[in-house]
Amino acid sequence: MKNALWTPSQKQIEATRLYQFEKFLKDNYKIQFKNYNDLHNWSVADKEVFWKAVWEFCDIRASIQPSATLKGANKFPGACWFPDCRLNFAENLLRFRDDHIALISLLENGTRRTISYAELYQKVTGLAAALKADGITAGDRVAGFMPNIAETVIAMLATTSIGAIWSSCSPDFGINGVVDRFGQIEPKILFSADGYFYNGKMIDSLRRLEEITAKIQSIEKIIVTPLTCDIPDLSSLENAVLFPQYITTEETTRLPFEQLPFDHPLYVMYSSGTTGVPKCIVHGAGGTLIQHLKELQLHTNVTRDDVLFYFTTCGWMMWNWLVSGLACGCTLLLFDGSPFAKKGRILIDAIDNEQISIFGTSAKFISSLKKVGIKPRESHRLTSLKTILSTGSPLSHEGFEYIYRDIKSDLCLSSISGGTDIISCFVLGNPALPVYSGELQSRGLGMAVEIWDEQGSSVTEQKGELVCITPFPSCPIGFWNDPGNRKFHNAYFDLFDNIWAHGDYGEITDHDGMIIYGRSDAVLNPGGVRIGTAEIYRQVEKVDMVVESIVIGQEWKDDVRVVLFVTLREGIRLDEPLRQRIRTVVRENTSPRHVPAKIIQVDEIPRTISGKIVELAVRNVVHNRPVTNTDALANPEALELYRNLTELQAN
């Protein structure tokens, strides 16, 4: 067994909410466990008692407490959680109403604002009153074309306090990308800012709003937050009003939270949309709430004393996950702008300046810091920092080692994996377990996650499909406008009957951690051998001259050959010695099957707006197949770099 990079002390373990939860189980349910593996096994075997205990431990607020935990336990999909309770999502996030700081809002240009829990409650109360005055009721849709600022959080909470459904995307989406999403759900109200700041530039949103509202006829009113100027000119927009003028300012002391069923729709999220029109994924209020509270408290150890940060836009599920931290009473740090501003130091500076204790980011950000040689432990204090979270793509071994070597040696580094599909995680961190290089620490409590081979058998220390074999509360209600749930069933339950197949390719390790090798649909198949793309990225990451890479399988002579595209450091050109170096690193650390048949230099790697590389889109371009929805990409023009390449026409 390999050595751990970090192991929590007994004092650290006993300070965790997970430790307190185990004590709660012992005191109230007379059950106790030898280790986390035993706890996890129990949580999926006796899931009704487990989720009831989570409800109680996390103190979920409800006007009608549940008398039953689960009906239809063998139906997947179709299980019904907490069927007779009545609650409100926003009420649970607004349970604290004191002077403790709820939100710190930072912009790339240095603008900083804070809002206390008491102020947040009052602002949500005023906005909810205005929405109700405009006729918004439970089940109506409200959309946000918003940067990651306090007004976005206020708008979401006001919307969900009424029982209306919130849906958002970030303002860097193209017009068609916004229409493809919001056009399907037909919102009545659209929240926006007048613009935003990114990478040293001020970008206007008002002109795009004109086109968006012209194409989405359901929008009755636009509420605009002044961000780039004090009084934006709204004369070109019909039925538009500024946020400060719209919100009700009369003295209001009580917010009447609409009490609704556990599975009442809360959010509409969207698939990436790189292979077609985005799927509209509907998530329920109760399932989202209890799953997020479990993850935030038990797996991330969030308390009132924490400052919780995740770099995210409002078009990524990590924003929804972050905002649920309000139910823990902590301080949320919202940042909008480029994470690489101030030469990559703006977010590292924020750790010290704002006393961030839990810092969430992407594997790409960590890799970029490493590549440019930033060593925060030499330039910053980082005394507040206790946890780093990473998601978006698998974090390489080198990324793990960089954090413990060059950022901080005594912290819990949690690589996490799940997705928009479940608005949460299947595999994630654990503050009471060791951290091993390249591994996700643990399967989520209550999540019956296994790795299955192609015959549908559960395997360990062997690669296969990541599946969840029993129901969980944050399973989507379904897709918007999907008669008979046909698309929903085909997306997750078509591979194995009554089993959620997530589309990830992974492996459970000998100490019950997990390695994610990439998406199943991007798995390479040279000579019929399945290879996860992350296996190759991990090796290419070691080559200093390579900044980024993307790998695909090209159909070639009745087989598949591995093709690697690389972007290199400025001034470096790909020559044969560098190609051989890359091949040698891959071969020596994996197998001859992993070695790319072709290595090609490109100027740019195409990504989604949330930062994920798009292997399937590149593969389609290479094979002259259509990419049907380029508005989901941050840099769609980059796809042209992969079209009709002469290097791919030859042996």
Tab-separated table of N, CA and C in Angstrom, residues 509-587:
chain	number	residue	atom	x	y	z
A	509	THR	N	-9.826	1.516	-5.163
A	509	THR	CA	-8.468	1.100	-4.800
A	509	THR	C	-8.482	0.103	-3.650
A	510	ASP	N	-7.289	-0.378	-3.285
A	510	ASP	CA	-7.192	-1.399	-2.238
A	510	ASP	C	-7.548	-0.864	-0.857
A	511	HIS	N	-7.544	0.474	-0.673
A	511	HIS	CA	-7.977	1.021	0.620
A	511	HIS	C	-9.280	1.802	0.481
A	512	ASP	N	-10.081	1.438	-0.516
A	512	ASP	CA	-11.449	1.918	-0.686
A	512	ASP	C	-11.540	3.380	-1.107
A	513	GLY	N	-10.455	3.926	-1.617
A	513	GLY	CA	-10.539	5.201	-2.312
A	513	GLY	C	-10.963	4.960	-3.749
A	514	MET	N	-10.928	6.015	-4.560
A	514	MET	CA	-11.311	5.840	-5.957
A	514	MET	C	-10.434	6.677	-6.873
A	515	ILE	N	-10.189	6.134	-8.040
A	515	ILE	CA	-9.504	6.855	-9.116
A	515	ILE	C	-10.497	7.021	-10.256
A	516	ILE	N	-10.624	8.241	-10.766
A	516	ILE	CA	-11.471	8.498	-11.930
A	516	ILE	C	-10.564	8.664	-13.146
A	517	TYR	N	-10.838	7.898	-14.194
A	517	TYR	CA	-9.986	7.901	-15.380
A	517	TYR	C	-10.562	8.724	-16.526
A	518	GLY	N	-11.688	9.370	-16.298
A	518	GLY	CA	-12.292	10.180	-17.351
A	518	GLY	C	-13.705	9.713	-17.647
A	519	ARG	N	-14.302	10.330	-18.659
A	519	ARG	CA	-15.664	9.983	-19.046
A	519	ARG	C	-15.670	8.683	-19.840
A	520	SER	N	-16.695	7.872	-19.580
A	520	SER	CA	-16.799	6.598	-20.293
A	520	SER	C	-16.925	6.796	-21.795
A	521	ASP	N	-17.668	7.836	-22.197
A	521	ASP	CA	-17.866	8.031	-23.631
A	521	ASP	C	-16.630	8.587	-24.320
A	522	ALA	N	-15.609	8.967	-23.524
A	522	ALA	CA	-14.349	9.424	-24.116
A	522	ALA	C	-13.239	8.384	-23.974
A	523	VAL	N	-13.576	7.217	-23.411
A	523	VAL	CA	-12.585	6.160	-23.228
A	523	VAL	C	-12.012	5.750	-24.582
A	524	LEU	N	-10.701	5.533	-24.608
A	524	LEU	CA	-10.005	5.128	-25.825
A	524	LEU	C	-10.024	3.606	-25.928
A	525	ASN	N	-10.010	3.107	-27.161
A	525	ASN	CA	-10.122	1.662	-27.362
A	525	ASN	C	-9.097	1.123	-28.356
A	526	PRO	N	-7.830	1.448	-28.244
A	526	PRO	CA	-6.857	0.905	-29.203
A	526	PRO	C	-6.703	-0.603	-29.018
A	527	GLY	N	-6.899	-1.346	-30.089
A	527	GLY	CA	-6.780	-2.795	-30.020
A	527	GLY	C	-7.789	-3.438	-29.100
A	528	GLY	N	-8.904	-2.723	-28.829
A	528	GLY	CA	-9.933	-3.273	-27.962
A	528	GLY	C	-9.650	-3.127	-26.479
A	529	VAL	N	-8.550	-2.459	-26.118
A	529	VAL	CA	-8.206	-2.240	-24.708
A	529	VAL	C	-8.732	-0.879	-24.274
A	530	ARG	N	-9.529	-0.837	-23.204
A	530	ARG	CA	-10.137	0.423	-22.736
A	530	ARG	C	-9.119	1.219	-21.915
A	531	ILE	N	-8.929	2.466	-22.305
A	531	ILE	CA	-7.982	3.352	-21.634
A	531	ILE	C	-8.698	4.651	-21.279
A	532	GLY	N	-8.664	5.025	-20.028
A	532	GLY	CA	-9.225	6.309	-19.613
A	532	GLY	C	-8.304	7.446	-20.009
A	533	THR	N	-8.885	8.526	-20.501
A	533	THR	CA	-8.053	9.648	-20.967
A	533	THR	C	-7.194	10.232	-19.853
A	534	ALA	N	-7.697	10.198	-18.606
A	534	ALA	CA	-6.927	10.760	-17.494
A	534	ALA	C	-5.628	10.007	-17.262
A	535	GLU	N	-5.571	8.737	-17.659
A	535	GLU	CA	-4.334	7.976	-17.522
A	535	GLU	C	-3.216	8.592	-18.358
A	536	ILE	N	-3.588	9.118	-19.521
A	536	ILE	CA	-2.591	9.751	-20.395
A	536	ILE	C	-2.302	11.166	-19.923
A	537	TYR	N	-3.351	11.918	-19.544
A	537	TYR	CA	-3.121	13.287	-19.061
A	537	TYR	C	-2.167	13.298	-17.873
A	538	ARG	N	-2.301	12.329	-17.010
A	538	ARG	CA	-1.442	12.271	-15.820
A	538	ARG	C	0.035	12.227	-16.206
A	539	GLN	N	0.363	11.501	-17.277
A	539	GLN	CA	1.769	11.393	-17.693
A	539	GLN	C	2.238	12.640	-18.451
A	540	VAL	N	1.373	13.140	-19.326
A	540	VAL	CA	1.743	14.325	-20.106
A	540	VAL	C	1.962	15.525	-19.189
A	541	GLU	N	1.228	15.557	-18.076
A	541	GLU	CA	1.372	16.619	-17.082
A	541	GLU	C	2.809	16.735	-16.581
A	542	LYS	N	3.557	15.637	-16.611
A	542	LYS	CA	4.926	15.622	-16.096
A	542	LYS	C	5.915	16.341	-17.012
A	543	VAL	N	5.526	16.557	-18.262
A	543	VAL	CA	6.436	17.174	-19.232
A	543	VAL	C	6.302	18.689	-19.125
A	544	ASP	N	7.345	19.343	-18.648
A	544	ASP	CA	7.276	20.776	-18.323
A	544	ASP	C	6.907	21.653	-19.510
A	545	MET	N	7.336	21.287	-20.706
A	545	MET	CA	7.086	22.134	-21.869
A	545	MET	C	5.622	22.142	-22.285
A	546	VAL	N	4.853	21.141	-21.824
A	546	VAL	CA	3.437	21.040	-22.188
A	546	VAL	C	2.597	21.842	-21.202
A	547	VAL	N	1.781	22.749	-21.730
A	547	VAL	CA	0.880	23.534	-20.887
A	547	VAL	C	-0.431	22.783	-20.679
A	548	GLU	N	-1.029	22.311	-21.765
A	548	GLU	CA	-2.286	21.574	-21.702
A	548	GLU	C	-2.308	20.523	-22.795
A	549	SER	N	-3.236	19.583	-22.648
A	549	SER	CA	-3.375	18.567	-23.697
A	549	SER	C	-4.806	18.076	-23.756
A	550	ILE	N	-5.124	17.463	-24.889
A	550	ILE	CA	-6.417	16.793	-25.047
A	550	ILE	C	-6.165	15.571	-25.922
A	551	VAL	N	-6.761	14.434	-25.554
A	551	VAL	CA	-6.500	13.187	-26.254
A	551	VAL	C	-7.811	12.585	-26.729
A	552	ILE	N	-7.795	12.016	-27.930
A	552	ILE	CA	-8.982	11.370	-28.499
A	552	ILE	C	-8.570	10.058	-29.147
A	553	GLY	N	-9.585	9.257	-29.464
A	553	GLY	CA	-9.354	8.072	-30.268
A	553	GLY	C	-9.794	8.342	-31.702
A	554	GLN	N	-8.890	8.172	-32.657
A	554	GLN	CA	-9.231	8.360	-34.067
A	554	GLN	C	-9.465	7.003	-34.724
A	555	GLU	N	-10.595	6.865	-35.385
A	555	GLU	CA	-10.864	5.631	-36.118
A	555	GLU	C	-9.864	5.523	-37.267
A	556	TRP	N	-9.152	4.372	-37.314
A	556	TRP	CA	-8.077	4.251	-38.285
A	556	TRP	C	-7.845	2.791	-38.639
A	557	LYS	N	-8.052	2.446	-39.886
A	557	LYS	CA	-7.769	1.110	-40.399
A	557	LYS	C	-8.412	0.019	-39.535
A	558	ASP	N	-9.730	0.117	-39.374
A	558	ASP	CA	-10.510	-0.868	-38.629
A	558	ASP	C	-10.106	-0.979	-37.160
A	559	ASP	N	-9.484	0.048	-36.636
A	559	ASP	CA	-9.084	0.071	-35.230
A	559	ASP	C	-9.222	1.512	-34.736
A	560	VAL	N	-8.685	1.778	-33.577
A	560	VAL	CA	-8.641	3.131	-33.016
A	560	VAL	C	-7.202	3.441	-32.641
A	561	ARG	N	-6.736	4.614	-33.051
A	561	ARG	CA	-5.397	5.004	-32.616
A	561	ARG	C	-5.493	6.243	-31.718
A	562	VAL	N	-4.565	6.338	-30.788
A	562	VAL	CA	-4.564	7.419	-29.804
A	562	VAL	C	-3.895	8.651	-30.407
A	563	VAL	N	-4.602	9.776	-30.377
A	563	VAL	CA	-4.081	11.039	-30.897
A	563	VAL	C	-4.048	12.057	-29.754
A	564	LEU	N	-2.886	12.634	-29.540
A	564	LEU	CA	-2.683	13.610	-28.467
A	564	LEU	C	-2.404	14.980	-29.068
A	565	PHE	N	-3.185	15.970	-28.644
A	565	PHE	CA	-2.945	17.360	-29.028
A	565	PHE	C	-2.388	18.097	-27.814
A	566	VAL	N	-1.365	18.914	-28.046
A	566	VAL	CA	-0.722	19.624	-26.936
A	566	VAL	C	-0.591	21.108	-27.250
A	567	THR	N	-0.744	21.933	-26.213
A	567	THR	CA	-0.311	23.328	-26.290
A	567	THR	C	0.973	23.422	-25.479
A	568	LEU	N	1.918	24.193	-25.978
A	568	LEU	CA	3.249	24.252	-25.369
A	568	LEU	C	3.544	25.645	-24.827
A	569	ARG	N	4.561	25.723	-23.987
A	569	ARG	CA	4.989	27.015	-23.450
A	569	ARG	C	5.366	27.956	-24.591
A	570	GLU	N	5.217	29.236	-24.325
A	570	GLU	CA	5.479	30.243	-25.349
A	570	GLU	C	6.890	30.091	-25.917
A	571	GLY	N	6.959	30.105	-27.241
A	571	GLY	CA	8.249	30.034	-27.922
A	571	GLY	C	8.734	28.626	-28.205
A	572	ILE	N	8.047	27.602	-27.719
A	572	ILE	CA	8.478	26.215	-27.928
A	572	ILE	C	7.665	25.593	-29.057
A	573	ARG	N	8.364	24.930	-29.952
A	573	ARG	CA	7.703	24.220	-31.040
A	573	ARG	C	7.875	22.722	-30.846
A	574	LEU	N	6.881	21.985	-31.263
A	574	LEU	CA	6.912	20.532	-31.119
A	574	LEU	C	7.830	19.940	-32.186
A	575	ASP	N	8.912	19.318	-31.739
A	575	ASP	CA	9.820	18.643	-32.672
A	575	ASP	C	9.882	17.161	-32.305
A	576	GLU	N	10.643	16.401	-33.075
A	576	GLU	CA	10.672	14.961	-32.860
A	576	GLU	C	11.272	14.570	-31.508
A	577	PRO	N	12.349	15.233	-31.028
A	577	PRO	CA	12.843	14.890	-29.686
A	577	PRO	C	11.791	15.094	-28.590
A	578	LEU	N	10.975	16.173	-28.680
A	578	LEU	CA	9.940	16.400	-27.676
A	578	LEU	C	8.835	15.353	-27.800
A	579	ARG	N	8.493	14.995	-29.037
A	579	ARG	CA	7.501	13.923	-29.221
A	579	ARG	C	7.988	12.626	-28.561
A	580	GLN	N	9.247	12.304	-28.784
A	580	GLN	CA	9.795	11.078	-28.214
A	580	GLN	C	9.825	11.130	-26.691
A	581	ARG	N	10.094	12.326	-26.152
A	581	ARG	CA	10.096	12.465	-24.695
A	581	ARG	C	8.711	12.207	-24.126
A	582	ILE	N	7.687	12.764	-24.784
A	582	ILE	CA	6.314	12.544	-24.326
A	582	ILE	C	5.966	11.061	-24.406
A	583	ARG	N	6.311	10.436	-25.540
A	583	ARG	CA	5.999	9.013	-25.707
A	583	ARG	C	6.714	8.165	-24.650
A	584	THR	N	7.956	8.512	-24.360
A	584	THR	CA	8.733	7.744	-23.380
A	584	THR	C	8.112	7.839	-21.993
A	585	VAL	N	7.718	9.054	-21.603
A	585	VAL	CA	7.090	9.241	-20.287
A	585	VAL	C	5.808	8.429	-20.198
A	586	VAL	N	5.003	8.455	-21.254
A	586	VAL	CA	3.749	7.698	-21.253
A	586	VAL	C	4.025	6.201	-21.199
A	587	ARG	N	4.956	5.727	-22.047
A	587	ARG	CA	5.236	4.289	-22.128
A	587	ARG	C	5.801	3.758	-20.810
